[in-house]
Tab-separated table of C-alpha atoms in Angstrom:
chain	number	residue	atom	x	y	z
A	1	SER	CA	-10.431	10.970	0.887
A	2	ALA	CA	-10.738	10.947	4.216
A	3	VAL	CA	-7.057	12.621	5.886
A	4	ILE	CA	-5.103	10.113	7.753
A	5	SER	CA	-2.687	10.886	10.696
A	6	GLN	CA	-0.106	8.713	11.492
A	7	LYS	CA	2.175	8.827	14.979
A	8	PRO	CA	5.014	9.026	15.143
A	9	SER	CA	6.123	9.436	11.484
A	10	ARG	CA	9.642	7.813	12.707
A	11	ASP	CA	11.174	6.798	15.779
A	12	ILE	CA	14.493	4.828	16.780
A	13	CYS	CA	14.072	2.433	19.460
A	14	GLN	CA	16.357	-0.106	21.301
A	15	ARG	CA	15.817	-4.008	21.183
A	16	GLY	CA	13.709	-5.666	23.806
A	17	THR	CA	11.189	-2.432	23.592
A	18	SER	CA	7.642	-2.011	22.433
A	19	LEU	CA	6.124	0.787	20.602
A	20	THR	CA	2.819	2.001	20.100
A	21	ILE	CA	1.935	3.437	16.749
A	22	GLN	CA	-1.352	5.758	16.341
A	23	CYS	CA	-3.499	5.837	13.135
A	24	GLN	CA	-6.431	8.757	13.366
A	25	VAL	CA	-8.754	9.179	10.251
A	26	ASP	CA	-10.731	12.694	10.051
A	27	SER	CA	-13.864	10.629	9.566
A	28	GLN	CA	-15.998	7.509	9.971
A	29	VAL	CA	-14.417	5.044	8.023
A	30	THR	CA	-15.429	0.729	8.054
A	31	MET	CA	-12.108	-0.791	7.397
A	32	MET	CA	-8.690	0.186	8.851
A	33	PHE	CA	-5.397	-1.983	7.964
A	34	TRP	CA	-2.145	-2.587	8.806
A	35	TYR	CA	0.541	-3.445	6.507
A	36	ARG	CA	4.315	-3.419	6.576
A	37	GLN	CA	7.126	-2.295	4.437
A	38	GLN	CA	10.754	-3.827	4.644
A	39	PRO	CA	13.572	-2.342	3.782
A	40	GLY	CA	13.305	-1.715	-0.159
A	41	GLN	CA	10.424	-3.979	-0.417
A	42	SER	CA	6.839	-4.020	-1.055
A	43	LEU	CA	4.127	-4.047	1.447
A	44	THR	CA	2.578	-6.907	3.398
A	45	LEU	CA	-0.945	-6.690	5.495
A	46	ILE	CA	-0.366	-7.690	9.228
A	47	ALA	CA	-3.985	-7.616	9.818
A	48	THR	CA	-7.166	-6.439	9.771
A	49	ALA	CA	-8.545	-3.985	12.854
A	50	ASN	CA	-12.021	-4.853	13.495
A	51	GLN	CA	-14.000	-2.572	15.254
A	52	GLY	CA	-15.216	-3.554	18.686
A	53	SER	CA	-13.868	-7.156	18.176
A	54	GLU	CA	-10.458	-8.740	17.767
A	55	ALA	CA	-8.147	-7.826	15.031
A	56	THR	CA	-7.826	-10.480	12.223
A	57	TYR	CA	-4.023	-11.327	11.648
A	58	GLU	CA	-2.034	-12.794	8.459
A	59	SER	CA	-0.082	-16.055	8.101
A	60	GLY	CA	3.171	-15.058	9.755
A	61	PHE	CA	1.882	-12.566	12.246
A	62	VAL	CA	1.162	-12.601	15.517
A	63	ILE	CA	-1.507	-11.083	18.504
A	64	ASP	CA	1.605	-11.447	20.806
A	65	LYS	CA	4.008	-9.730	18.569
A	66	PHE	CA	1.464	-7.477	17.057
A	67	PRO	CA	-1.255	-6.463	19.354
A	68	ILE	CA	-3.845	-4.065	18.001
A	69	SER	CA	-6.675	-2.019	19.075
A	70	ARG	CA	-9.682	-0.263	17.666
A	71	PRO	CA	-11.792	1.198	19.642
A	72	ASN	CA	-14.158	3.351	17.587
A	73	LEU	CA	-14.489	4.007	13.680
A	74	THR	CA	-11.878	6.692	13.416
A	75	PHE	CA	-8.632	5.771	15.289
A	76	SER	CA	-6.118	2.244	15.450
A	77	THR	CA	-3.050	1.619	17.157
A	78	LEU	CA	-0.339	-1.439	16.421
A	79	THR	CA	2.195	-2.077	18.819
A	80	VAL	CA	5.061	-3.931	17.764
A	81	SER	CA	6.078	-5.626	20.918
A	82	ASN	CA	10.105	-7.103	22.236
A	83	MET	CA	11.501	-5.084	18.796
A	84	SER	CA	14.083	-6.437	17.653
A	85	PRO	CA	16.114	-5.358	14.235
A	86	GLU	CA	14.649	-7.080	11.597
A	87	ASP	CA	11.138	-5.297	13.023
A	88	SER	CA	13.004	-2.399	11.425
A	89	SER	CA	10.371	-1.372	8.796
A	90	ILE	CA	8.040	1.789	7.699
A	91	TYR	CA	4.146	0.565	9.300
A	92	LEU	CA	1.134	2.023	7.363
A	93	CYS	CA	-2.339	2.288	8.243
A	94	SER	CA	-5.148	1.914	5.259
A	95	VAL	CA	-8.582	2.612	5.494
A	96	ALA	CA	-11.424	2.533	3.137
A	97	ARG	CA	-15.047	4.215	3.761
A	98	THR	CA	-16.111	0.872	3.209
A	99	GLU	CA	-15.618	-2.848	1.772
A	100	ASN	CA	-16.155	-1.522	-2.026
A	101	GLN	CA	-14.151	1.524	-1.694
A	102	PRO	CA	-10.050	1.906	-2.114
A	103	GLN	CA	-7.690	2.391	0.412
A	104	HIS	CA	-5.972	5.205	1.552
A	105	PHE	CA	-2.866	5.282	3.393
A	106	GLY	CA	-0.935	7.194	5.882
A	107	ASP	CA	2.578	8.595	5.498
A	108	GLY	CA	3.411	5.686	7.554
A	109	THR	CA	5.823	5.336	10.494
A	110	ARG	CA	9.705	4.497	10.187
A	111	LEU	CA	11.069	2.593	12.461
A	112	SER	CA	14.486	1.833	13.440
A	113	ILE	CA	15.582	-0.987	15.834
A	114	LEU	CA	19.507	-0.584	17.575
B	1	GLY	CA	-3.177	-17.608	-3.673
B	2	ASP	CA	-3.741	-14.151	-5.491
B	3	SER	CA	-0.093	-12.019	-7.099
B	4	VAL	CA	0.729	-9.673	-8.196
B	5	THR	CA	4.223	-9.627	-11.054
B	6	GLN	CA	5.764	-6.011	-12.030
B	7	MET	CA	8.029	-5.231	-13.986
B	8	GLU	CA	11.564	-5.309	-12.293
B	9	GLY	CA	13.367	-2.066	-12.019
B	10	PRO	CA	14.543	0.664	-11.613
B	11	VAL	CA	13.445	2.126	-14.663
B	12	THR	CA	15.242	5.015	-15.788
B	13	LEU	CA	14.362	7.563	-18.151
B	14	SER	CA	14.620	11.106	-19.624
B	15	GLU	CA	11.864	13.723	-19.539
B	16	GLU	CA	8.903	13.483	-21.757
B	17	ALA	CA	9.838	9.682	-22.946
B	18	PHE	CA	7.040	7.783	-22.680
B	19	LEU	CA	6.679	5.492	-19.889
B	20	THR	CA	5.003	1.647	-19.391
B	21	ILE	CA	5.256	-0.510	-16.698
B	22	ASN	CA	3.928	-4.135	-17.085
B	23	CYS	CA	1.842	-5.408	-14.347
B	24	THR	CA	0.461	-9.187	-14.671
B	25	TYR	CA	-1.669	-10.902	-11.976
B	26	THR	CA	-3.264	-14.539	-10.853
B	27	ALA	CA	-6.399	-14.326	-9.302
B	28	THR	CA	-9.089	-17.020	-8.685
B	29	GLY	CA	-12.135	-14.663	-9.265
B	30	TYR	CA	-12.847	-11.132	-10.432
B	31	PRO	CA	-10.540	-9.095	-8.482
B	32	SER	CA	-10.233	-5.064	-8.513
B	33	LEU	CA	-6.855	-3.827	-9.766
B	34	PHE	CA	-4.925	-0.792	-8.277
B	35	TRP	CA	-1.892	1.090	-9.129
B	36	TYR	CA	-0.662	3.505	-6.075
B	37	VAL	CA	2.529	5.524	-6.389
B	38	GLN	CA	5.091	6.214	-3.259
B	39	TYR	CA	7.518	9.678	-3.250
B	40	PRO	CA	10.204	9.821	-1.549
B	41	GLY	CA	9.888	9.587	2.321
B	42	GLU	CA	5.937	9.488	2.019
B	43	GLY	CA	3.280	6.601	2.338
B	44	LEU	CA	1.343	5.539	-0.368
B	45	GLN	CA	-1.014	7.360	-2.769
B	46	LEU	CA	-3.804	5.505	-4.824
B	47	LEU	CA	-2.971	6.524	-7.963
B	48	LEU	CA	-5.991	5.033	-10.508
B	49	LYS	CA	-7.895	2.049	-10.265
B	50	ALA	CA	-9.869	-0.074	-12.352
B	51	THR	CA	-13.272	-2.340	-10.860
B	52	LYS	CA	-14.057	-5.161	-14.294
B	53	ALA	CA	-12.156	-6.080	-16.889
B	54	ASP	CA	-11.850	-3.730	-19.890
B	55	ASP	CA	-12.493	-0.608	-17.572
B	56	LYS	CA	-9.747	2.062	-18.131
B	57	GLY	CA	-8.459	4.166	-14.757
B	58	SER	CA	-6.804	7.153	-15.289
B	59	ASN	CA	-5.129	9.782	-13.402
B	60	LYS	CA	-2.542	12.570	-14.098
B	61	GLY	CA	-1.549	11.617	-17.044
B	62	PHE	CA	-1.658	8.343	-16.369
B	63	GLU	CA	-3.592	5.567	-17.667
B	64	ALA	CA	-3.859	1.315	-17.367
B	65	THR	CA	-6.988	-1.134	-18.766
B	66	TYR	CA	-7.758	-4.113	-16.812
B	67	ARG	CA	-6.969	-6.904	-19.542
B	68	LYS	CA	-9.141	-10.268	-18.240
B	69	GLU	CA	-7.514	-12.334	-21.564
B	70	THR	CA	-3.724	-11.595	-20.871
B	71	THR	CA	-4.491	-10.956	-17.090
B	72	SER	CA	-2.540	-7.853	-17.200
B	73	PHE	CA	-3.101	-4.001	-16.280
B	74	HIS	CA	0.202	-1.700	-17.170
B	75	LEU	CA	0.659	1.661	-16.318
B	76	GLU	CA	1.137	4.374	-19.273
B	77	LYS	CA	1.751	7.438	-19.430
B	78	GLY	CA	2.524	9.288	-22.781
B	79	SER	CA	5.578	12.024	-21.406
B	80	VAL	CA	6.991	11.664	-17.925
B	81	GLN	CA	8.219	14.699	-16.135
B	82	VAL	CA	10.740	14.771	-13.590
B	83	SER	CA	7.810	14.940	-10.831
B	84	ASP	CA	7.422	11.585	-11.400
B	85	SER	CA	10.427	10.274	-9.992
B	86	ALA	CA	8.664	7.416	-7.496
B	87	VAL	CA	8.145	3.607	-6.550
B	88	TYR	CA	5.188	2.769	-8.158
B	89	PHE	CA	3.224	-0.185	-7.103
B	90	CYS	CA	0.519	-2.787	-8.630
B	91	ALA	CA	-2.263	-4.362	-5.905
B	92	LEU	CA	-5.271	-6.159	-6.698
B	93	THR	CA	-7.640	-6.936	-3.792
B	94	GLN	CA	-10.860	-9.000	-4.184
B	95	GLY	CA	-13.828	-9.971	-1.412
B	96	ALA	CA	-12.625	-8.847	2.079
B	97	GLN	CA	-10.359	-5.852	0.586
B	98	LYS	CA	-7.086	-7.563	1.434
B	99	LEU	CA	-4.685	-5.895	-0.376
B	100	VAL	CA	-1.844	-8.069	-2.511
B	101	PHE	CA	1.169	-5.866	-4.150
B	102	GLY	CA	3.646	-6.561	-6.314
B	103	GLN	CA	7.159	-5.605	-5.839
B	104	GLY	CA	6.926	-2.439	-7.407
B	105	THR	CA	9.519	-0.550	-9.359
B	106	ARG	CA	11.022	2.146	-9.325
B	107	LEU	CA	11.219	5.207	-11.820
B	108	THR	CA	13.506	7.744	-12.208
B	109	ILE	CA	13.086	10.316	-14.814
B	110	ASN	CA	16.309	12.790	-15.956
B	111	PRO	CA	16.057	16.120	-16.892
Protein backbone atom coordinates (compact mmCIF):
# COMPACT_ATOMS: atom_id res chain seq x y z
CA SER A 1 0.00 0.00 0.00
CA ALA A 2 0.99 3.65 -0.37
CA VAL A 3 3.30 5.31 2.13
CA ILE A 4 1.52 8.31 3.63
CA SER A 5 3.39 11.03 5.51
CA GLN A 6 1.60 13.60 7.62
CA LYS A 7 3.24 16.69 9.05
CA PRO A 8 3.35 17.83 11.76
CA SER A 9 2.79 14.72 13.84
CA ARG A 10 1.65 16.85 16.76
CA ASP A 11 1.41 20.49 17.75
CA ILE A 12 0.25 22.70 20.57
CA CYS A 13 -1.29 25.95 19.38
CA GLN A 14 -2.76 29.11 20.83
CA ARG A 15 -6.44 29.85 20.33
CA GLY A 16 -7.19 32.14 17.44
CA THR A 17 -4.26 30.92 15.35
CA SER A 18 -4.30 28.64 12.30
CA LEU A 19 -2.33 25.50 11.48
CA THR A 20 -1.77 23.82 8.13
CA ILE A 21 -1.36 20.04 8.06
CA GLN A 22 0.35 18.38 5.12
CA CYS A 23 -0.31 14.95 3.64
CA GLN A 24 2.21 13.52 1.18
CA VAL A 25 1.81 10.18 -0.62
CA ASP A 26 4.64 8.29 -2.32
CA SER A 27 2.52 7.46 -5.37
CA GLN A 28 -0.34 9.00 -7.30
CA VAL A 29 -3.78 8.38 -5.82
CA THR A 30 -7.21 9.30 -7.06
CA MET A 31 -8.91 9.84 -3.72
CA MET A 32 -7.71 11.81 -0.70
CA PHE A 33 -9.75 12.47 2.43
CA TRP A 34 -9.47 14.34 5.71
CA TYR A 35 -10.98 12.98 8.93
CA ARG A 36 -11.23 14.26 12.49
CA GLN A 37 -11.02 12.07 15.59
CA GLN A 38 -12.03 13.91 18.72
CA PRO A 39 -10.63 12.63 22.04
CA GLY A 40 -11.90 9.14 22.77
CA GLN A 41 -14.21 9.23 19.77
CA SER A 42 -14.56 7.65 16.38
CA LEU A 43 -13.59 9.23 13.07
CA THR A 44 -15.71 11.72 11.18
CA LEU A 45 -15.12 12.71 7.57
CA ILE A 46 -14.39 16.42 7.16
CA ALA A 47 -14.07 16.54 3.38
CA THR A 48 -12.96 14.84 0.22
CA ALA A 49 -9.99 16.61 -1.35
CA ASN A 50 -10.52 16.81 -5.11
CA GLN A 51 -7.52 17.33 -7.34
CA GLY A 52 -7.76 20.58 -9.25
CA SER A 53 -11.10 21.63 -7.81
CA GLU A 54 -12.74 22.66 -4.56
CA ALA A 55 -13.04 20.09 -1.79
CA THR A 56 -16.38 18.46 -1.01
CA TYR A 57 -17.33 19.12 2.62
CA GLU A 58 -19.53 17.02 4.87
CA SER A 59 -22.40 18.44 6.83
CA GLY A 60 -21.14 20.46 9.77
CA PHE A 61 -17.81 21.38 8.17
CA VAL A 62 -17.21 24.54 6.15
CA ILE A 63 -14.47 25.78 3.89
CA ASP A 64 -13.79 28.93 5.91
CA LYS A 65 -12.92 26.85 8.96
CA PHE A 66 -11.17 23.96 7.19
CA PRO A 67 -9.72 25.14 3.87
CA ILE A 68 -8.23 22.29 1.86
CA SER A 69 -5.85 22.28 -1.07
CA ARG A 70 -4.98 19.47 -3.44
CA PRO A 71 -2.61 20.75 -6.11
CA ASN A 72 -1.69 17.31 -7.51
CA LEU A 73 -2.26 13.56 -7.14
CA THR A 74 0.24 13.07 -4.30
CA PHE A 75 -0.26 16.02 -1.95
CA SER A 76 -2.95 17.76 0.07
CA THR A 77 -3.18 20.23 2.93
CA LEU A 78 -5.81 20.88 5.58
CA THR A 79 -5.82 24.16 7.47
CA VAL A 80 -7.59 24.46 10.79
CA SER A 81 -8.44 28.14 11.06
CA ASN A 82 -9.08 30.42 14.04
CA MET A 83 -8.61 27.51 16.42
CA SER A 84 -10.42 27.06 19.71
CA PRO A 85 -10.01 24.35 22.37
CA GLU A 86 -12.90 22.45 20.74
CA ASP A 87 -10.65 21.86 17.73
CA SER A 88 -8.30 19.72 19.83
CA SER A 89 -8.38 16.41 17.95
CA ILE A 90 -6.41 14.03 15.83
CA TYR A 91 -6.63 14.96 12.15
CA LEU A 92 -6.03 12.11 9.72
CA CYS A 93 -5.40 11.99 6.02
CA SER A 94 -6.47 8.92 4.07
CA VAL A 95 -5.94 7.91 0.46
CA ALA A 96 -7.31 5.39 -2.01
CA ARG A 97 -5.67 4.60 -5.34
CA THR A 98 -9.04 4.44 -7.08
CA GLU A 99 -12.68 4.75 -6.06
CA ASN A 100 -12.90 0.96 -5.64
CA GLN A 101 -9.81 0.53 -3.48
CA PRO A 102 -9.84 0.63 0.34
CA GLN A 103 -8.61 3.71 2.16
CA HIS A 104 -5.26 3.78 3.91
CA PHE A 105 -4.46 6.27 6.65
CA GLY A 106 -1.53 8.38 7.70
CA ASP A 107 -0.41 8.42 11.33
CA GLY A 108 -2.41 11.57 12.02
CA THR A 109 -1.68 14.99 13.49
CA ARG A 110 -2.38 15.36 17.19
CA LEU A 111 -3.49 18.92 17.77
CA SER A 112 -3.99 20.60 21.13
CA ILE A 113 -5.27 24.15 21.47
CA LEU A 114 -4.62 26.10 24.65
CA GLY B 1 -28.25 7.53 6.52
CA ASP B 2 -25.80 4.68 6.74
CA SER B 3 -24.54 3.73 10.19
CA VAL B 4 -22.36 1.20 12.00
CA THR B 5 -22.84 -0.06 15.53
CA GLN B 6 -20.13 -1.87 17.47
CA MET B 7 -20.29 -3.68 20.75
CA GLU B 8 -19.43 -1.41 23.61
CA GLY B 9 -16.04 -1.62 25.17
CA PRO B 10 -13.66 -1.72 26.69
CA VAL B 11 -12.99 -5.42 26.30
CA THR B 12 -10.36 -7.10 28.46
CA LEU B 13 -9.19 -10.66 27.80
CA SER B 14 -6.38 -12.93 28.83
CA GLU B 15 -3.76 -14.01 26.36
CA GLU B 16 -4.84 -16.97 24.15
CA ALA B 17 -8.53 -16.26 24.74
CA PHE B 18 -11.09 -16.26 21.92
CA LEU B 19 -12.12 -12.82 20.70
CA THR B 20 -15.38 -11.64 19.20
CA ILE B 21 -16.19 -7.98 18.56
CA ASN B 22 -19.69 -7.50 17.24
CA CYS B 23 -20.48 -5.11 14.41
CA THR B 24 -23.82 -4.49 12.72
CA TYR B 25 -24.64 -1.99 10.03
CA THR B 26 -27.51 -0.15 8.43
CA ALA B 27 -27.19 0.76 4.77
CA THR B 28 -29.54 1.38 1.90
CA GLY B 29 -27.37 -0.28 -0.73
CA TYR B 30 -24.68 -2.95 -0.79
CA PRO B 31 -21.75 -1.58 1.14
CA SER B 32 -18.19 -2.78 1.42
CA LEU B 33 -17.23 -3.57 5.01
CA PHE B 34 -13.93 -3.05 6.81
CA TRP B 35 -12.17 -3.53 10.09
CA TYR B 36 -9.46 -1.01 10.95
CA VAL B 37 -7.12 -1.17 13.96
CA GLN B 38 -5.53 1.75 15.79
CA TYR B 39 -2.53 0.97 17.96
CA PRO B 40 -1.64 3.48 20.70
CA GLY B 41 -0.31 6.73 19.27
CA GLU B 42 -0.71 5.62 15.66
CA GLY B 43 -3.08 6.13 12.76
CA LEU B 44 -5.52 3.53 11.46
CA GLN B 45 -4.39 0.38 9.71
CA LEU B 46 -6.66 -1.63 7.46
CA LEU B 47 -7.04 -5.04 9.09
CA LEU B 48 -9.41 -6.78 6.68
CA LYS B 49 -12.26 -6.17 4.27
CA ALA B 50 -15.17 -7.81 2.48
CA THR B 51 -16.95 -6.39 -0.52
CA LYS B 52 -20.01 -8.63 -0.97
CA ALA B 53 -22.30 -10.94 0.92
CA ASP B 54 -20.71 -14.14 2.30
CA ASP B 55 -17.19 -12.86 1.65
CA LYS B 56 -14.75 -13.63 4.46
CA GLY B 57 -11.95 -11.19 5.12
CA SER B 58 -8.91 -12.44 7.02
CA ASN B 59 -5.54 -11.12 8.14
CA LYS B 60 -3.10 -11.78 11.01
CA GLY B 61 -5.38 -14.48 12.43
CA PHE B 62 -8.44 -12.20 12.45
CA GLU B 63 -11.54 -13.07 10.44
CA ALA B 64 -14.88 -11.48 9.66
CA THR B 65 -17.70 -12.67 7.40
CA TYR B 66 -20.09 -10.36 5.57
CA ARG B 67 -23.57 -11.51 6.62
CA LYS B 68 -26.21 -9.72 4.61
CA GLU B 69 -29.12 -11.53 6.27
CA THR B 70 -28.12 -10.28 9.72
CA THR B 71 -26.36 -7.09 8.47
CA SER B 72 -23.33 -8.04 10.51
CA PHE B 73 -19.54 -8.20 10.17
CA HIS B 74 -18.28 -9.58 13.49
CA LEU B 75 -14.54 -9.70 14.08
CA GLU B 76 -13.07 -12.93 15.51
CA LYS B 77 -9.70 -14.30 16.48
CA GLY B 78 -9.08 -17.71 17.93
CA SER B 79 -6.18 -16.87 20.24
CA VAL B 80 -5.33 -13.27 21.08
CA GLN B 81 -1.92 -11.93 22.02
CA VAL B 82 -0.82 -8.98 24.12
CA SER B 83 0.25 -7.27 20.90
CA ASP B 84 -3.40 -7.25 19.73
CA SER B 85 -4.22 -4.60 22.33
CA ALA B 86 -5.60 -1.67 20.34
CA VAL B 87 -8.80 0.07 19.33
CA TYR B 88 -10.78 -1.70 16.61
CA PHE B 89 -13.12 0.14 14.25
CA CYS B 90 -15.76 -1.39 12.03
CA ALA B 91 -16.60 0.71 8.97
CA LEU B 92 -18.56 0.69 5.76
CA THR B 93 -18.43 2.51 2.48
CA GLN B 94 -20.45 2.54 -0.66
CA GLY B 95 -20.37 4.52 -3.83
CA ALA B 96 -18.31 7.61 -3.26
CA GLN B 97 -15.87 6.05 -0.80
CA LYS B 98 -17.00 7.96 2.28
CA LEU B 99 -16.12 5.74 5.25
CA VAL B 100 -18.71 5.53 8.01
CA PHE B 101 -17.17 4.29 11.26
CA GLY B 102 -18.52 2.60 14.32
CA GLN B 103 -17.63 4.04 17.70
CA GLY B 104 -14.59 1.81 18.17
CA THR B 105 -13.89 -0.96 20.68
CA ARG B 106 -10.86 -0.76 22.95
CA LEU B 107 -9.30 -4.19 23.45
CA THR B 108 -6.79 -4.94 26.20
CA ILE B 109 -5.06 -8.31 26.38
CA ASN B 110 -3.44 -9.25 29.68
CA PRO B 111 -0.50 -11.68 29.80
